[in-house]
Amino acid sequence: MASPSRNRPTRGRRGRQSKDRRSNRGLIQPGGYVVAECISPQRKRQKSNSKNSFETPSKNNGQQNKEAEASAFPTPCVVRVRGKGTTENTNSSVKSVMDVRRFAAKDHVKDDVRMDVETVLSLVEGNRSVSSITSAIVDAAMAKIENGFNRLAEKDIYSVFDDEMVLSDNTDSFDLDRAVKSTLRLSKLNEKAFQGTSEARMYPLFRDFVMLVAFHVQSHMNSLGAKQRAGVVKANPHLILPYSRGDFKPEGSDDRTKIDGALALCKLSTRVGLQDAPKYKDVFAIQELKRSKRDSQEALIQLVEYTRNIYANQDHRRFAWGLTMCGTDVRCCLFHHDGVRVSPAMDFADIDGIRRLVTLLVNWSFCSLDRLGYDTTMERIRVSNGWQISCPSHDDKSKRNSFTQYVTTGTIMNASALFGRHTRCYLAKRKDGRSDESVVIKDSWSLPRDLKKSGKQGSVVPDESHNLRLITEKFSGKDVGFSYPQTISSGSVKFKNGSKYVTDDTSVIYGYDDDDKEHVYRVYRRIVITPVGHFIKSVRNEAELVFVLADAMECHNAILIECGLLHCDISVNNILVIRNEGKSSHRRPVRGLLIDFDHAISVDQQVSGNGARSGTLPFMSIHNLEGARGKRTALDDWESLLYLICWLATFGINSDDRDGVDDEIVEEIDKWRYADMSTIARAKRNHMDSFANFNRLVLSGFQGKYEILKVLAIDIYNALFQHKGCEGAFHGERETATASNKYDIAINKIVKNMQGIQSHNSQPGSDPLISRDNYKPQILENLLEATRDAAKACEKLLDIISKEDDKENASN
């Protein structure tokens, strides 16, 4: 029975039910990419959610740690992996969603932030064609600021602000003189008379400064001759303008946090002034303000917390910018896929620091959209609020610049995580109308298969586009008897830079050198996939779920044999439902579709001993959780299937079956999510060690109506954990301590250690989970037979139900 003092959120029966329904109703759990119940663009922010597949690295493989954050977290998963990848539920050290995110943000600032990186500011330097323009604007703005400083310095500067600064808090109009005074006030924040300036007071001062720079950008462009202006307009200049409100919660936020300020990217013709209606989908950069320079780390932590909302709300955002202002120190932050790079401080108290900040704002104004972090291969369709997306037509190098245009009809998942692959999925159709078939477009920043270029040694990097092409080639045109994911096209995303097409990768964005050993090299890939399926919890009954799982594992087995690929992430997110149509659909109304081959590995190329872990936490196998040194096998995936069945049979196979869920009943299975990996692994070993344990601790939590699932779970359990020669899940002695014998057990162990006696089970290599690999062919045969038998039983059940319905209809 659950203890009231247990360190996790406690909810009553109705509380759990309502929370889970809110989490899942109408949503597509984003581990998958082929789903029909997509989120319409208009409702996208109300229905945003994230993925929970992740990788956890060994000590020598730090870059995969970012994959944990990239994949975020559906309802089944609560995880904190080396400080990365927390979820909305909490473990023993965290009490709320905001606490979890703050906890992760602190770890990111500690592990993933590089301070005083000079190249951050140089990344947005304008091209040579506009360098003279930007220099002239910077000089003009600085002349105005310096002249104003000299003029105001002749007065008692401490009396300049008393009444006049109130105006900057209460007006949306731009006043040049007030902006100069605001800049002077910012430069004096370190002085004793102004050290009491609040953060709320600092933002109106800073927004005046930003508008001062925007005013000079617009004025200079308006002063150019027609010919010169036409040449500059090709660079697509724009204005950086502040929002009117400070300390606000932008529309699109999924929590209650407020940001101190933000900047918007506006058209050059926009009136210089404050921007209204702040929405995360329009925010260019978030600003965090602190009164003291000593609070710079705290400012970074908060900026890290908030910036993930930019990715969640902006489908076309590739990377993001941010600003911190602590006292007079302003820093520019570049959020890339595997960390944050922070510029040296630009000090408002120093005229050179002000010039550097002016230069940054001017360069942002003349920078191309791709350099600002936007995907120029995506174009917003205002009427439908969808996207027109340019997809690579082939992988053939001879046609490498051939593209097909698709129009999105909905968003399946967005990139709500701060770091990692930033996977996004859209439901779409061809723009030219040649095919009315719905497809899924999947975008992600993937690690390349070129191991040397990625700087990743010792293992093979999964490449989904390569895996899907292999699967499509092997099964296309064949009557295989199961559904499988097919790729229509895939390749690296390319954007046009002048007259050339450039492959979008991190080296292009950030200007990495080949000798830079600290960066993680990623390539922006886009895949067009079919068929379209539904989330697994769209099944209507137990029989449909069994059909779906049986088909998915038939596909899993065929891909393993024909393609040599091991899926490595069997979970509720990665098995979808396809509904059959026709006369025979009453016997098999649905089919299963195994998707998401992001983590799939080649069984021939995987390297033993790298300790990498990947998967979805509650469904990961014991050896995967423990980071076992041996190679992954198909038995690990089948073990994940067992946990998936137990999970659904306990919590309900769909939202209509959740009424019977109670915290006290699911105490044991909760251990698969409310802990770290090693603790979960120990819990699973205990649950699976004997049938008595499995029955008492797991099967007892099944909802009573799931009779077939219960039999299937027992068959899979027996095949995996009770095969002759490798029974159980523990190695070492199994002695249960009681109040009467606990000291006897301890004494016996001491005596055996003194005598040098070891039991057979404690010998190295006696782990039954390792020993079962010796029986793998027979165990796999038993597992396939178990799912096939269950599917046949469901067909028989549906036949009986159909006949009974026919009799009832005839009598009526």
CSV table of N, CA and C in Angstrom, one decimal, residues 605-680:
chain,number,residue,atom,x,y,z
A,605,GLN,N,26.7,-4.3,-36.9
A,605,GLN,CA,27.6,-3.2,-36.7
A,605,GLN,C,27.7,-2.6,-35.3
A,606,GLN,N,26.7,-3.0,-34.4
A,606,GLN,CA,26.8,-2.5,-33.1
A,606,GLN,C,28.0,-2.9,-32.4
A,607,VAL,N,28.5,-2.0,-31.5
A,607,VAL,CA,29.8,-2.3,-30.8
A,607,VAL,C,29.5,-2.7,-29.4
A,608,SER,N,30.0,-3.8,-29.0
A,608,SER,CA,29.8,-4.3,-27.7
A,608,SER,C,30.7,-3.5,-26.7
A,609,GLY,N,30.1,-3.1,-25.6
A,609,GLY,CA,30.8,-2.5,-24.5
A,609,GLY,C,30.8,-1.0,-24.5
A,610,ASN,N,30.0,-0.3,-25.3
A,610,ASN,CA,29.9,1.1,-25.3
A,610,ASN,C,29.0,1.6,-24.2
A,611,GLY,N,28.2,0.8,-23.6
A,611,GLY,CA,27.3,1.2,-22.5
A,611,GLY,C,26.2,2.1,-22.8
A,612,ALA,N,25.9,2.4,-24.1
A,612,ALA,CA,24.9,3.3,-24.5
A,612,ALA,C,23.5,2.7,-24.2
A,613,ARG,N,22.6,3.6,-23.7
A,613,ARG,CA,21.2,3.2,-23.4
A,613,ARG,C,20.3,4.1,-24.2
A,614,SER,N,19.2,3.5,-24.8
A,614,SER,CA,18.2,4.2,-25.5
A,614,SER,C,16.9,3.5,-25.3
A,615,GLY,N,15.8,4.3,-25.4
A,615,GLY,CA,14.5,3.7,-25.2
A,615,GLY,C,13.6,4.7,-24.5
A,616,THR,N,12.4,4.1,-24.1
A,616,THR,CA,11.4,4.9,-23.4
A,616,THR,C,11.3,4.3,-22.0
A,617,LEU,N,11.6,5.1,-21.0
A,617,LEU,CA,11.9,4.6,-19.7
A,617,LEU,C,11.1,3.5,-19.1
A,618,PRO,N,9.7,3.6,-19.0
A,618,PRO,CA,9.0,2.5,-18.3
A,618,PRO,C,9.1,1.1,-19.1
A,619,PHE,N,9.5,1.2,-20.4
A,619,PHE,CA,9.5,0.0,-21.2
A,619,PHE,C,10.9,-0.5,-21.5
A,620,MET,N,11.9,0.1,-21.0
A,620,MET,CA,13.3,-0.3,-21.3
A,620,MET,C,13.6,-1.7,-20.6
A,621,SER,N,14.3,-2.5,-21.3
A,621,SER,CA,14.7,-3.8,-20.7
A,621,SER,C,15.7,-3.6,-19.5
A,622,ILE,N,15.8,-4.6,-18.7
A,622,ILE,CA,16.7,-4.5,-17.5
A,622,ILE,C,18.1,-4.3,-17.9
A,623,HIS,N,18.6,-5.0,-18.9
A,623,HIS,CA,20.0,-4.8,-19.3
A,623,HIS,C,20.2,-3.4,-19.9
A,624,ASN,N,19.2,-2.9,-20.6
A,624,ASN,CA,19.3,-1.6,-21.2
A,624,ASN,C,19.3,-0.5,-20.1
A,625,LEU,N,18.5,-0.7,-19.1
A,625,LEU,CA,18.5,0.2,-17.9
A,625,LEU,C,19.9,0.2,-17.2
A,626,GLU,N,20.5,-0.9,-17.1
A,626,GLU,CA,21.7,-1.1,-16.4
A,626,GLU,C,22.9,-0.7,-17.3
A,627,GLY,N,22.7,-0.4,-18.6
A,627,GLY,CA,23.8,0.0,-19.4
A,627,GLY,C,24.8,-1.2,-19.6
A,628,ALA,N,24.2,-2.4,-19.8
A,628,ALA,CA,25.0,-3.6,-19.9
A,628,ALA,C,26.0,-3.5,-21.0
A,629,ARG,N,27.1,-4.2,-20.7
A,629,ARG,CA,28.2,-4.1,-21.7
A,629,ARG,C,28.1,-5.0,-22.9
A,630,GLY,N,27.1,-5.9,-22.8
A,630,GLY,CA,26.9,-6.8,-24.0
A,630,GLY,C,26.1,-6.1,-25.0
A,631,LYS,N,26.0,-6.8,-26.2
A,631,LYS,CA,25.2,-6.2,-27.3
A,631,LYS,C,23.7,-6.3,-27.0
A,632,ARG,N,22.9,-5.4,-27.6
A,632,ARG,CA,21.5,-5.5,-27.5
A,632,ARG,C,21.0,-6.6,-28.4
A,633,THR,N,20.0,-7.3,-28.0
A,633,THR,CA,19.4,-8.3,-28.8
A,633,THR,C,17.9,-8.1,-29.0
A,634,ALA,N,17.3,-9.0,-29.8
A,634,ALA,CA,15.9,-8.9,-30.0
A,634,ALA,C,15.1,-9.2,-28.7
A,635,LEU,N,15.7,-10.0,-27.8
A,635,LEU,CA,15.0,-10.3,-26.6
A,635,LEU,C,14.8,-9.0,-25.7
A,636,ASP,N,15.7,-8.0,-25.9
A,636,ASP,CA,15.5,-6.7,-25.2
A,636,ASP,C,14.2,-6.1,-25.7
A,637,ASP,N,14.0,-6.1,-27.0
A,637,ASP,CA,12.8,-5.5,-27.5
A,637,ASP,C,11.5,-6.3,-27.1
A,638,TRP,N,11.6,-7.6,-27.0
A,638,TRP,CA,10.5,-8.4,-26.6
A,638,TRP,C,10.2,-8.1,-25.1
A,639,GLU,N,11.2,-7.9,-24.3
A,639,GLU,CA,11.0,-7.6,-22.9
A,639,GLU,C,10.3,-6.2,-22.8
A,640,SER,N,10.7,-5.3,-23.7
A,640,SER,CA,10.0,-4.0,-23.7
A,640,SER,C,8.5,-4.2,-24.0
A,641,LEU,N,8.2,-5.1,-24.9
A,641,LEU,CA,6.8,-5.4,-25.3
A,641,LEU,C,6.0,-5.9,-24.0
A,642,LEU,N,6.7,-6.8,-23.2
A,642,LEU,CA,6.0,-7.3,-22.0
A,642,LEU,C,5.7,-6.1,-21.1
A,643,TYR,N,6.6,-5.2,-20.9
A,643,TYR,CA,6.3,-4.1,-20.0
A,643,TYR,C,5.2,-3.2,-20.6
A,644,LEU,N,5.2,-3.0,-21.9
A,644,LEU,CA,4.2,-2.3,-22.5
A,644,LEU,C,2.8,-2.9,-22.3
A,645,ILE,N,2.7,-4.2,-22.4
A,645,ILE,CA,1.4,-4.9,-22.2
A,645,ILE,C,1.0,-4.7,-20.7
A,646,CYS,N,1.9,-4.9,-19.8
A,646,CYS,CA,1.6,-4.7,-18.4
A,646,CYS,C,1.2,-3.3,-18.1
A,647,TRP,N,1.8,-2.3,-18.7
A,647,TRP,CA,1.5,-0.9,-18.5
A,647,TRP,C,0.0,-0.6,-18.9
A,648,LEU,N,-0.3,-1.1,-20.2
A,648,LEU,CA,-1.6,-0.8,-20.7
A,648,LEU,C,-2.7,-1.5,-20.0
A,649,ALA,N,-2.4,-2.8,-19.6
A,649,ALA,CA,-3.4,-3.6,-18.9
A,649,ALA,C,-3.6,-3.0,-17.5
A,650,THR,N,-2.7,-2.3,-16.9
A,650,THR,CA,-2.8,-1.7,-15.6
A,650,THR,C,-3.5,-0.3,-15.7
A,651,PHE,N,-3.1,0.5,-16.6
A,651,PHE,CA,-3.6,1.9,-16.6
A,651,PHE,C,-4.7,2.0,-17.6
A,652,GLY,N,-5.0,1.0,-18.4
A,652,GLY,CA,-6.1,1.1,-19.4
A,652,GLY,C,-5.6,1.2,-20.8
A,653,ILE,N,-6.2,0.5,-21.7
A,653,ILE,CA,-5.8,0.5,-23.1
A,653,ILE,C,-6.2,1.7,-23.9
A,654,ASN,N,-7.2,2.4,-23.3
A,654,ASN,CA,-7.6,3.7,-23.9
A,654,ASN,C,-8.2,4.6,-22.8
A,655,SER,N,-8.6,5.8,-23.2
A,655,SER,CA,-9.1,6.7,-22.1
A,655,SER,C,-10.4,6.3,-21.5
A,656,ASP,N,-11.2,5.4,-22.2
A,656,ASP,CA,-12.4,5.0,-21.6
A,656,ASP,C,-12.2,3.9,-20.5
A,657,ASP,N,-11.0,3.3,-20.4
A,657,ASP,CA,-10.7,2.2,-19.5
A,657,ASP,C,-9.9,2.7,-18.3
A,658,ARG,N,-9.9,3.9,-18.0
A,658,ARG,CA,-9.0,4.4,-16.9
A,658,ARG,C,-9.7,4.6,-15.6
A,659,ASP,N,-11.0,4.3,-15.6
A,659,ASP,CA,-11.8,4.6,-14.3
A,659,ASP,C,-11.4,3.7,-13.2
A,660,GLY,N,-10.8,2.5,-13.5
A,660,GLY,CA,-10.5,1.6,-12.4
A,660,GLY,C,-9.1,1.8,-11.9
A,661,VAL,N,-8.4,2.8,-12.4
A,661,VAL,CA,-7.0,2.9,-11.9
A,661,VAL,C,-7.0,3.6,-10.6
A,662,ASP,N,-6.1,3.1,-9.7
A,662,ASP,CA,-6.0,3.6,-8.3
A,662,ASP,C,-4.5,3.6,-7.9
A,663,ASP,N,-4.1,4.6,-7.2
A,663,ASP,CA,-2.6,4.6,-6.8
A,663,ASP,C,-2.2,3.4,-6.1
A,664,GLU,N,-3.1,2.9,-5.1
A,664,GLU,CA,-2.7,1.8,-4.3
A,664,GLU,C,-2.4,0.5,-5.1
A,665,ILE,N,-3.2,0.3,-6.1
A,665,ILE,CA,-3.1,-0.9,-6.9
A,665,ILE,C,-1.8,-0.8,-7.8
A,666,VAL,N,-1.4,0.3,-8.3
A,666,VAL,CA,-0.3,0.4,-9.2
A,666,VAL,C,1.0,0.8,-8.5
A,667,GLU,N,1.1,0.5,-7.2
A,667,GLU,CA,2.2,0.9,-6.4
A,667,GLU,C,3.5,0.3,-7.0
A,668,GLU,N,3.5,-1.0,-7.4
A,668,GLU,CA,4.7,-1.6,-7.9
A,668,GLU,C,5.1,-1.2,-9.3
A,669,ILE,N,4.1,-1.1,-10.2
A,669,ILE,CA,4.4,-0.7,-11.6
A,669,ILE,C,4.9,0.8,-11.6
A,670,ASP,N,4.5,1.6,-10.6
A,670,ASP,CA,4.9,2.9,-10.6
A,670,ASP,C,6.4,3.0,-10.4
A,671,LYS,N,7.0,1.9,-9.9
A,671,LYS,CA,8.5,1.9,-9.7
A,671,LYS,C,9.2,1.9,-11.0
A,672,TRP,N,8.5,1.6,-12.1
A,672,TRP,CA,9.2,1.6,-13.4
A,672,TRP,C,9.4,3.1,-13.9
A,673,ARG,N,8.8,4.1,-13.2
A,673,ARG,CA,9.0,5.4,-13.7
A,673,ARG,C,9.4,6.4,-12.6
A,674,TYR,N,9.1,6.2,-11.3
A,674,TYR,CA,9.4,7.1,-10.3
A,674,TYR,C,10.8,6.8,-9.6
A,675,ALA,N,11.8,6.7,-10.4
A,675,ALA,CA,13.2,6.4,-9.9
A,675,ALA,C,14.2,6.6,-11.0
A,676,ASP,N,15.5,6.5,-10.6
A,676,ASP,CA,16.5,6.5,-11.6
A,676,ASP,C,16.6,5.1,-12.3
A,677,MET,N,17.5,5.0,-13.3
A,677,MET,CA,17.6,3.8,-14.1
A,677,MET,C,18.0,2.6,-13.3
A,678,SER,N,19.0,2.7,-12.4
A,678,SER,CA,19.5,1.6,-11.7
A,678,SER,C,18.4,1.1,-10.7
A,679,THR,N,17.7,2.0,-10.1
A,679,THR,CA,16.6,1.6,-9.2
A,679,THR,C,15.5,0.9,-9.9
A,680,ILE,N,15.1,1.4,-11.1
A,680,ILE,CA,14.1,0.8,-11.9
A,680,ILE,C,14.5,-0.6,-12.3
